[in-house]
Coordinates of C-alpha atoms in Angstrom, one line a residue:
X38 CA -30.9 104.5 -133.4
X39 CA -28.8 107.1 -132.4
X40 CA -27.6 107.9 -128.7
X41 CA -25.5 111.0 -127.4
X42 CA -22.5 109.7 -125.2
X43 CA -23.2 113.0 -123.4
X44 CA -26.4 112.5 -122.6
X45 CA -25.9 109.0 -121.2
X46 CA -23.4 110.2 -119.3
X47 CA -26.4 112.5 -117.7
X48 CA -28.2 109.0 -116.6
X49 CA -25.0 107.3 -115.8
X50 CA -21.9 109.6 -114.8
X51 CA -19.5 107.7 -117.1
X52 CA -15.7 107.3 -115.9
X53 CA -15.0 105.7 -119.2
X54 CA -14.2 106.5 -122.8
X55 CA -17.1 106.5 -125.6
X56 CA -14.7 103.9 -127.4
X57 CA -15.1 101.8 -123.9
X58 CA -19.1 102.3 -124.0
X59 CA -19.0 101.4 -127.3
X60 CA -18.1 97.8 -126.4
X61 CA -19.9 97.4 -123.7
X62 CA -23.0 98.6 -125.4
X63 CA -21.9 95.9 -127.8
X64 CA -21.6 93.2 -125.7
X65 CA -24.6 93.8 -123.9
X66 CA -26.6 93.6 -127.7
X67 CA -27.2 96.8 -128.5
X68 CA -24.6 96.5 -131.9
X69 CA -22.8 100.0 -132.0
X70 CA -22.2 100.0 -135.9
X71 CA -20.4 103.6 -135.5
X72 CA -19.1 106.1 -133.5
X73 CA -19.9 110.0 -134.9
X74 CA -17.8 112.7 -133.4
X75 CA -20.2 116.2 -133.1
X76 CA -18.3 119.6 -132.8
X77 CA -19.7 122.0 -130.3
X78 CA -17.8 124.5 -132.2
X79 CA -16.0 123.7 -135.4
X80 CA -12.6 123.4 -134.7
X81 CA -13.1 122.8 -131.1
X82 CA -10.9 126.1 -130.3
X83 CA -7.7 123.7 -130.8
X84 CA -4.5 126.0 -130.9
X85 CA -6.4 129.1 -129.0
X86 CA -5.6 130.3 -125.7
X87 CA -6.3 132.9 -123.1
X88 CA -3.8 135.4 -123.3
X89 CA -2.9 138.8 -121.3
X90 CA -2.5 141.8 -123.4
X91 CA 0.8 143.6 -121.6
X92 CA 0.9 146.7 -124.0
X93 CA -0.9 148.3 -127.0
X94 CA 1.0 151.2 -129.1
X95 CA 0.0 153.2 -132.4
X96 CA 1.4 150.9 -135.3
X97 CA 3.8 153.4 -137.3
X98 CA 3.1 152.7 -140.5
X99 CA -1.1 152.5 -140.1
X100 CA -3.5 154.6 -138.2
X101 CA -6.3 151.9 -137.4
X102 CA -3.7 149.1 -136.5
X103 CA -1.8 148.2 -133.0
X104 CA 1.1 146.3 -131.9
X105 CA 0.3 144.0 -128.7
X106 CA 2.7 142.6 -126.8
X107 CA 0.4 139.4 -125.3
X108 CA 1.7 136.9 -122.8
X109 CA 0.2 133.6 -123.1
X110 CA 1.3 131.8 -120.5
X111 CA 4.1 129.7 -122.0
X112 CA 5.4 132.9 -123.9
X113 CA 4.6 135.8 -125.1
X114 CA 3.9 137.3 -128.4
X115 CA 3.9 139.9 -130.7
X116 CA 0.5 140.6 -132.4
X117 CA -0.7 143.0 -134.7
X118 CA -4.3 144.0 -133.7
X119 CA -7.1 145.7 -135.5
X120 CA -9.4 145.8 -133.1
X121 CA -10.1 149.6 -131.8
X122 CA -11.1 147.8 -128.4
X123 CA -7.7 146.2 -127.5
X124 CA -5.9 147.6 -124.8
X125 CA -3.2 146.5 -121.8
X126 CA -4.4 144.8 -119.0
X127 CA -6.9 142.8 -121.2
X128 CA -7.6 138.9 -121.1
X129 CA -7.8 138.3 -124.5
X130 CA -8.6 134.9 -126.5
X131 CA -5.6 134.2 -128.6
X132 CA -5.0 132.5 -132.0
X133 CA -1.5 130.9 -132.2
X134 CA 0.6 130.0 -135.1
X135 CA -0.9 127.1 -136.8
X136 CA -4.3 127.4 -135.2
X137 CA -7.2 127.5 -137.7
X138 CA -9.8 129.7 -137.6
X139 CA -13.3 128.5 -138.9
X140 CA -16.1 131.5 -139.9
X141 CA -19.1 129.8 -141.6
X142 CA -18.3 127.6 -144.2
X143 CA -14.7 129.9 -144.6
X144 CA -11.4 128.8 -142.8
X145 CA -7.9 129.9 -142.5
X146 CA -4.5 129.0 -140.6
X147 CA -2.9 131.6 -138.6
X148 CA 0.6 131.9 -139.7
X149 CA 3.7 134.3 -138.5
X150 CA 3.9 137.1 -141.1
X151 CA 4.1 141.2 -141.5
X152 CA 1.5 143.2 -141.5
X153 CA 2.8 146.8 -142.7
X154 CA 6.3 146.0 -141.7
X155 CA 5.7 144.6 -138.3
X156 CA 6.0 140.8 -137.4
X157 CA 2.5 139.4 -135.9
X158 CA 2.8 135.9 -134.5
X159 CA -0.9 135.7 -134.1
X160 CA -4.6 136.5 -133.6
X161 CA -6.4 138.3 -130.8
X162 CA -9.9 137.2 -131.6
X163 CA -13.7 138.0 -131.5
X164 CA -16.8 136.5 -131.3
X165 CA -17.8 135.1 -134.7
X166 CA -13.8 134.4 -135.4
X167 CA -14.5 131.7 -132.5
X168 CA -18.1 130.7 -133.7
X169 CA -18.7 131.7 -130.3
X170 CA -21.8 134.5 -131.5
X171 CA -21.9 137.5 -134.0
X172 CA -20.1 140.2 -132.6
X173 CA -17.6 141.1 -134.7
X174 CA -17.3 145.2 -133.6
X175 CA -14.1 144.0 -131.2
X176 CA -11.9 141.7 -129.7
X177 CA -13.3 139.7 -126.9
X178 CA -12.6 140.8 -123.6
X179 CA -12.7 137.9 -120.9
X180 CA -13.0 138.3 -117.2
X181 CA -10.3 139.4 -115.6
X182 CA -9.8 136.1 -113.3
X183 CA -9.4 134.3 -116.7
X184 CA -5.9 132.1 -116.4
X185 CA -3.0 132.8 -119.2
X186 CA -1.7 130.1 -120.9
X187 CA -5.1 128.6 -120.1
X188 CA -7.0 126.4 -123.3
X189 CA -9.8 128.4 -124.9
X190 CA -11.9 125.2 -124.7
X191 CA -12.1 124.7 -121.0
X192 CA -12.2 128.2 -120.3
X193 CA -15.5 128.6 -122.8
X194 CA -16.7 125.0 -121.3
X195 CA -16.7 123.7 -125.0
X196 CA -17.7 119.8 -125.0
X197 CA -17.5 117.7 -127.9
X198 CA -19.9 115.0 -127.9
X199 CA -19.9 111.6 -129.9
X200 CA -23.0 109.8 -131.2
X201 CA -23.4 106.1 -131.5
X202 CA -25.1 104.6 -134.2
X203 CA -27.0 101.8 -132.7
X204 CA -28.4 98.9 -135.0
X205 CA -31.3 97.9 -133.1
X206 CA -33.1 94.8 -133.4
X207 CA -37.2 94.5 -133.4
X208 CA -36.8 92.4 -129.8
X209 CA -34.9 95.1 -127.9
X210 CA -37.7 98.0 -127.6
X211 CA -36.4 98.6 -124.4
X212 CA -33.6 100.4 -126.1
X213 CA -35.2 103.1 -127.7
X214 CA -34.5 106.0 -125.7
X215 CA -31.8 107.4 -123.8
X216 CA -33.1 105.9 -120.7
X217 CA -33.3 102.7 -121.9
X218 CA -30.2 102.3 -122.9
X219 CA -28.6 103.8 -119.8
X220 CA -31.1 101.0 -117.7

């Protein structure tokens, strides 16, 4: 039997940790046998953050490319942008250095390098490069009341949930819905 932490936390407003609902579920006989983290988004947006674009200019050396200046709060950041939608005065979602960036079943890491001779020290993403929809014709452009610095994840309301794994005995029918188990 499985049972979304999430979802009992629906019934039950849970102040505790699935690790801590785990036990008691145990102790009470419903034998949790494992616990399954589930991904709203692979990834979970770690490492990506809501960053203010602060200028755009022409790249020298490229006609379609631009060179951002974004602050993200803690710092800010030269990034080289292909995007023909980027401009100042955007809230952008931003990929920092070491942040990996899931698209389908194909990843990669952001890392500091040159593009055409200019440093970028990140990625000013779109929709599909955050599994986030499709779009894929521009950056994302967030409302302007987004925070800088702020976490990607709590600004898109992304929630990981965790499954447990339930080895339910013939004598404890009462337990085989959500409901149940949150009575």
């Amino acid at each position: 039997m499985k049972i979304s932490y999430n979802w009992l936390n629906d019934y039950l407003n849970l102040t505790i940790s699935p690790e801590q609902t785990s036990e008691i579920l145990t102790d009470i006989g419903l034998e949790v046998e494992k616990i399954e983290t589930i991904e709203a988004i692979k990834g979970g947006l770690k490492g990506l953050v809501i960053g203010e674009v602060l200028e755009a200019i022409k790249h020298p050396g490229a006609d379609t490319l631009k060179l951002t200046k974004v602050n993200i709060g803690s710092e800010t950041l030269s990034i080289v942008c292909g995007a023909p939608n980027v401009d100042a005065g955007q809230k952008v979602p931003v990929a920092t250095v070491g942040t990996t960036i899931y698209m389908g079943d194909d990843s990669f890491k952001i890392k500091k390098s040159k593009i055409r001779g200019e440093v970028s020290e990140g990625m000013i993403c779109a929709e599909d490069e955050l599994g986030l929809g499709t779009e894929h014709a521009g950056i994302m452009v967030l409302d302007p009341e987004a925070e800088i610095g702020s976490l990607a994840k709590d600004y898109f309301k992304i929630e990981d949930d965790y499954v447990f794994e339930i080895g339910l005995t013939p004598n404890r029918a009462d337990a085989t819905s959500h409901i149940g188990v949150a009575r």
